[in-house]
């Protein structure tokens, strides 16, 4: 690993840590959900983390499939946990948030 790659890796690791500190706040999750379940989905290079959210008053509607932001570089299902919980609650529906390799 070159010096440049080492510095870039360190900056990226710190950026990921900072974003998780700012955004992964369990207390920000919507209240009154009927179900929140951590899952593992099969992937070509091994299992992927996923989280299923269901509103307490979920209606029979299509499932929303959510892929977090972060430009394929940072963020994960924990940084977008509150977004998905509120999306499920506000839509009276179900959301599946899928993690992917960065």
mmCIF file of N, CA and C in Angstrom, residues 27-89:
data_model
loop_
_atom_site.group_PDB
_atom_site.id
_atom_site.type_symbol
_atom_site.label_atom_id
_atom_site.label_comp_id
_atom_site.label_asym_id
_atom_site.label_seq_id
_atom_site.Cartn_x
_atom_site.Cartn_y
_atom_site.Cartn_z
ATOM 1 N N UNK A 27 -32.234 6.369 19.263
ATOM 2 C CA UNK A 27 -33.345 7.130 19.828
ATOM 3 C C UNK A 27 -34.136 7.896 18.763
ATOM 4 N N UNK A 28 -33.581 8.054 17.568
ATOM 5 C CA UNK A 28 -34.258 8.780 16.499
ATOM 6 C C UNK A 28 -35.229 7.892 15.726
ATOM 7 N N UNK A 29 -35.252 6.600 16.031
ATOM 8 C CA UNK A 29 -36.157 5.674 15.345
ATOM 9 C C UNK A 29 -37.609 6.027 15.690
ATOM 10 N N UNK A 30 -38.489 5.922 14.720
ATOM 11 C CA UNK A 30 -39.913 6.189 14.927
ATOM 12 C C UNK A 30 -40.479 5.230 15.969
ATOM 13 N N UNK A 31 -41.318 5.750 16.807
ATOM 14 C CA UNK A 31 -41.994 4.906 17.788
ATOM 15 C C UNK A 31 -43.235 4.260 17.184
ATOM 16 N N UNK A 32 -43.765 3.277 17.870
ATOM 17 C CA UNK A 32 -45.021 2.676 17.449
ATOM 18 C C UNK A 32 -44.932 1.764 16.245
ATOM 19 N N UNK A 33 -43.754 1.250 15.942
ATOM 20 C CA UNK A 33 -43.639 0.303 14.837
ATOM 21 C C UNK A 33 -44.111 -1.069 15.313
ATOM 22 N N UNK A 34 -44.693 -1.825 14.409
ATOM 23 C CA UNK A 34 -45.153 -3.160 14.754
ATOM 24 C C UNK A 34 -44.028 -4.170 14.802
ATOM 25 N N UNK A 35 -43.008 -3.936 13.972
ATOM 26 C CA UNK A 35 -41.921 -4.911 13.893
ATOM 27 C C UNK A 35 -40.671 -4.255 13.317
ATOM 28 N N UNK A 36 -39.531 -4.578 13.914
ATOM 29 C CA UNK A 36 -38.215 -4.235 13.369
ATOM 30 C C UNK A 36 -37.378 -5.487 13.544
ATOM 31 N N UNK A 37 -36.867 -5.999 12.434
ATOM 32 C CA UNK A 37 -36.138 -7.272 12.486
ATOM 33 C C UNK A 37 -34.843 -7.183 11.689
ATOM 34 N N UNK A 38 -33.730 -7.576 12.312
ATOM 35 C CA UNK A 38 -32.442 -7.658 11.613
ATOM 36 C C UNK A 38 -32.368 -8.986 10.877
ATOM 37 N N UNK A 39 -31.920 -8.927 9.635
ATOM 38 C CA UNK A 39 -31.858 -10.107 8.774
ATOM 39 C C UNK A 39 -30.491 -10.211 8.113
ATOM 40 N N UNK A 40 -30.225 -11.375 7.540
ATOM 41 C CA UNK A 40 -29.087 -11.557 6.644
ATOM 42 C C UNK A 40 -29.629 -12.129 5.341
ATOM 43 N N UNK A 41 -29.252 -11.502 4.232
ATOM 44 C CA UNK A 41 -29.679 -11.954 2.913
ATOM 45 C C UNK A 41 -28.486 -12.548 2.185
ATOM 46 N N UNK A 42 -28.699 -13.618 1.432
ATOM 47 C CA UNK A 42 -27.569 -14.198 0.696
ATOM 48 C C UNK A 42 -27.081 -13.242 -0.392
ATOM 49 N N UNK A 43 -25.775 -13.152 -0.527
ATOM 50 C CA UNK A 43 -25.160 -12.327 -1.568
ATOM 51 C C UNK A 43 -24.071 -13.118 -2.257
ATOM 52 N N UNK A 44 -23.625 -12.678 -3.424
ATOM 53 C CA UNK A 44 -22.626 -13.425 -4.181
ATOM 54 C C UNK A 44 -21.281 -13.564 -3.466
ATOM 55 N N UNK A 45 -20.962 -12.616 -2.564
ATOM 56 C CA UNK A 45 -19.686 -12.680 -1.843
ATOM 57 C C UNK A 45 -19.923 -12.885 -0.343
ATOM 58 N N UNK A 46 -21.062 -13.433 0.002
ATOM 59 C CA UNK A 46 -21.395 -13.668 1.402
ATOM 60 C C UNK A 46 -22.644 -12.917 1.802
ATOM 61 N N UNK A 47 -23.113 -13.148 3.018
ATOM 62 C CA UNK A 47 -24.376 -12.550 3.446
ATOM 63 C C UNK A 47 -24.309 -11.021 3.543
ATOM 64 N N UNK A 48 -25.454 -10.401 3.287
ATOM 65 C CA UNK A 48 -25.606 -8.953 3.403
ATOM 66 C C UNK A 48 -26.544 -8.654 4.570
ATOM 67 N N UNK A 49 -26.219 -7.613 5.331
ATOM 68 C CA UNK A 49 -27.116 -7.187 6.405
ATOM 69 C C UNK A 49 -28.359 -6.542 5.820
ATOM 70 N N UNK A 50 -29.474 -6.740 6.494
ATOM 71 C CA UNK A 50 -30.726 -6.096 6.100
ATOM 72 C C UNK A 50 -31.540 -5.858 7.362
ATOM 73 N N UNK A 51 -32.486 -4.936 7.262
ATOM 74 C CA UNK A 51 -33.381 -4.667 8.382
ATOM 75 C C UNK A 51 -34.783 -4.436 7.831
ATOM 76 N N UNK A 52 -35.741 -5.129 8.435
ATOM 77 C CA UNK A 52 -37.143 -5.056 8.031
ATOM 78 C C UNK A 52 -37.911 -4.202 9.037
ATOM 79 N N UNK A 53 -38.693 -3.252 8.530
ATOM 80 C CA UNK A 53 -39.517 -2.371 9.351
ATOM 81 C C UNK A 53 -40.971 -2.554 8.924
ATOM 82 N N UNK A 54 -41.845 -2.623 9.892
ATOM 83 C CA UNK A 54 -43.273 -2.723 9.595
ATOM 84 C C UNK A 54 -44.034 -1.806 10.536
ATOM 85 N N UNK A 55 -44.876 -0.961 9.978
ATOM 86 C CA UNK A 55 -45.700 -0.073 10.797
ATOM 87 C C UNK A 55 -46.692 -0.904 11.599
ATOM 88 N N UNK A 56 -47.059 -0.414 12.762
ATOM 89 C CA UNK A 56 -48.035 -1.121 13.593
ATOM 90 C C UNK A 56 -49.371 -1.237 12.865
ATOM 91 N N UNK A 57 -49.662 -0.258 12.029
ATOM 92 C CA UNK A 57 -50.926 -0.243 11.281
ATOM 93 C C UNK A 57 -50.675 -0.463 9.785
ATOM 94 N N UNK A 58 -49.744 -1.348 9.466
ATOM 95 C CA UNK A 58 -49.363 -1.582 8.062
ATOM 96 C C UNK A 58 -50.559 -2.027 7.234
ATOM 97 N N UNK A 59 -50.675 -1.443 6.059
ATOM 98 C CA UNK A 59 -51.725 -1.817 5.114
ATOM 99 C C UNK A 59 -51.133 -2.780 4.082
ATOM 100 N N UNK A 60 -52.000 -3.451 3.388
ATOM 101 C CA UNK A 60 -51.562 -4.383 2.355
ATOM 102 C C UNK A 60 -51.127 -3.577 1.130
ATOM 103 N N UNK A 61 -49.837 -3.345 1.023
ATOM 104 C CA UNK A 61 -49.262 -2.543 -0.062
ATOM 105 C C UNK A 61 -47.895 -3.122 -0.398
ATOM 106 N N UNK A 62 -47.325 -2.739 -1.525
ATOM 107 C CA UNK A 62 -45.997 -3.254 -1.879
ATOM 108 C C UNK A 62 -44.933 -2.876 -0.840
ATOM 109 N N UNK A 63 -43.980 -3.737 -0.701
ATOM 110 C CA UNK A 63 -42.832 -3.513 0.169
ATOM 111 C C UNK A 63 -41.918 -2.468 -0.461
ATOM 112 N N UNK A 64 -41.422 -1.527 0.333
ATOM 113 C CA UNK A 64 -40.449 -0.542 -0.141
ATOM 114 C C UNK A 64 -39.060 -1.123 0.086
ATOM 115 N N UNK A 65 -38.269 -1.193 -0.956
ATOM 116 C CA UNK A 65 -36.891 -1.665 -0.871
ATOM 117 C C UNK A 65 -35.993 -0.437 -0.815
ATOM 118 N N UNK A 66 -35.214 -0.303 0.269
ATOM 119 C CA UNK A 66 -34.423 0.896 0.517
ATOM 120 C C UNK A 66 -32.937 0.572 0.485
ATOM 121 N N UNK A 67 -32.184 1.320 -0.309
ATOM 122 C CA UNK A 67 -30.727 1.237 -0.332
ATOM 123 C C UNK A 67 -30.186 2.579 0.154
ATOM 124 N N UNK A 68 -29.410 2.551 1.230
ATOM 125 C CA UNK A 68 -28.913 3.769 1.853
ATOM 126 C C UNK A 68 -28.015 4.564 0.920
ATOM 127 N N UNK A 69 -27.886 5.847 1.227
ATOM 128 C CA UNK A 69 -26.988 6.734 0.503
ATOM 129 C C UNK A 69 -25.542 6.529 0.956
ATOM 130 N N UNK A 70 -24.654 7.304 0.409
ATOM 131 C CA UNK A 70 -23.255 7.247 0.809
ATOM 132 C C UNK A 70 -22.313 7.036 -0.356
ATOM 133 N N UNK A 71 -22.827 7.043 -1.560
ATOM 134 C CA UNK A 71 -21.970 6.964 -2.744
ATOM 135 C C UNK A 71 -21.128 5.709 -2.836
ATOM 136 N N UNK A 72 -21.610 4.599 -2.288
ATOM 137 C CA UNK A 72 -20.884 3.324 -2.298
ATOM 138 C C UNK A 72 -19.562 3.420 -1.540
ATOM 139 N N UNK A 73 -19.443 4.435 -0.663
ATOM 140 C CA UNK A 73 -18.203 4.673 0.065
ATOM 141 C C UNK A 73 -18.428 4.655 1.577
ATOM 142 N N UNK A 74 -19.515 5.250 2.015
ATOM 143 C CA UNK A 74 -19.769 5.335 3.454
ATOM 144 C C UNK A 74 -21.263 5.136 3.721
ATOM 145 N N UNK A 75 -21.626 5.138 4.979
ATOM 146 C CA UNK A 75 -22.979 4.908 5.477
ATOM 147 C C UNK A 75 -23.335 3.427 5.427
ATOM 148 N N UNK A 76 -24.408 3.084 6.116
ATOM 149 C CA UNK A 76 -24.865 1.695 6.177
ATOM 150 C C UNK A 76 -26.304 1.674 6.670
ATOM 151 N N UNK A 77 -26.839 0.506 6.958
ATOM 152 C CA UNK A 77 -28.239 0.450 7.374
ATOM 153 C C UNK A 77 -28.443 1.100 8.741
ATOM 154 N N UNK A 78 -27.408 1.189 9.551
ATOM 155 C CA UNK A 78 -27.548 1.846 10.854
ATOM 156 C C UNK A 78 -27.630 3.368 10.716
ATOM 157 N N UNK A 79 -26.888 3.943 9.783
ATOM 158 C CA UNK A 79 -26.930 5.397 9.610
ATOM 159 C C UNK A 79 -28.269 5.855 9.039
ATOM 160 N N UNK A 80 -28.989 4.961 8.386
ATOM 161 C CA UNK A 80 -30.282 5.300 7.800
ATOM 162 C C UNK A 80 -31.444 4.604 8.508
ATOM 163 N N UNK A 81 -31.185 4.104 9.711
ATOM 164 C CA UNK A 81 -32.205 3.411 10.487
ATOM 165 C C UNK A 81 -33.423 4.297 10.754
ATOM 166 N N UNK A 82 -33.182 5.516 11.223
ATOM 167 C CA UNK A 82 -34.318 6.382 11.546
ATOM 168 C C UNK A 82 -35.110 6.747 10.295
ATOM 169 N N UNK A 83 -34.433 6.990 9.181
ATOM 170 C CA UNK A 83 -35.114 7.313 7.925
ATOM 171 C C UNK A 83 -36.071 6.188 7.543
ATOM 172 N N UNK A 84 -35.594 4.960 7.600
ATOM 173 C CA UNK A 84 -36.421 3.815 7.217
ATOM 174 C C UNK A 84 -37.578 3.604 8.181
ATOM 175 N N UNK A 85 -37.332 3.807 9.469
ATOM 176 C CA UNK A 85 -38.401 3.626 10.447
ATOM 177 C C UNK A 85 -39.511 4.644 10.236
ATOM 178 N N UNK A 86 -39.136 5.882 9.995
ATOM 179 C CA UNK A 86 -40.144 6.916 9.760
ATOM 180 C C UNK A 86 -40.852 6.717 8.420
ATOM 181 N N UNK A 87 -40.141 6.223 7.436
ATOM 182 C CA UNK A 87 -40.761 5.921 6.144
ATOM 183 C C UNK A 87 -41.830 4.842 6.304
ATOM 184 N N UNK A 88 -41.523 3.796 7.053
ATOM 185 C CA UNK A 88 -42.506 2.731 7.302
ATOM 186 C C UNK A 88 -43.707 3.273 8.058
ATOM 187 N N UNK A 89 -43.440 4.047 9.104
ATOM 188 C CA UNK A 89 -44.536 4.574 9.919
ATOM 189 C C UNK A 89 -45.419 5.527 9.114
#
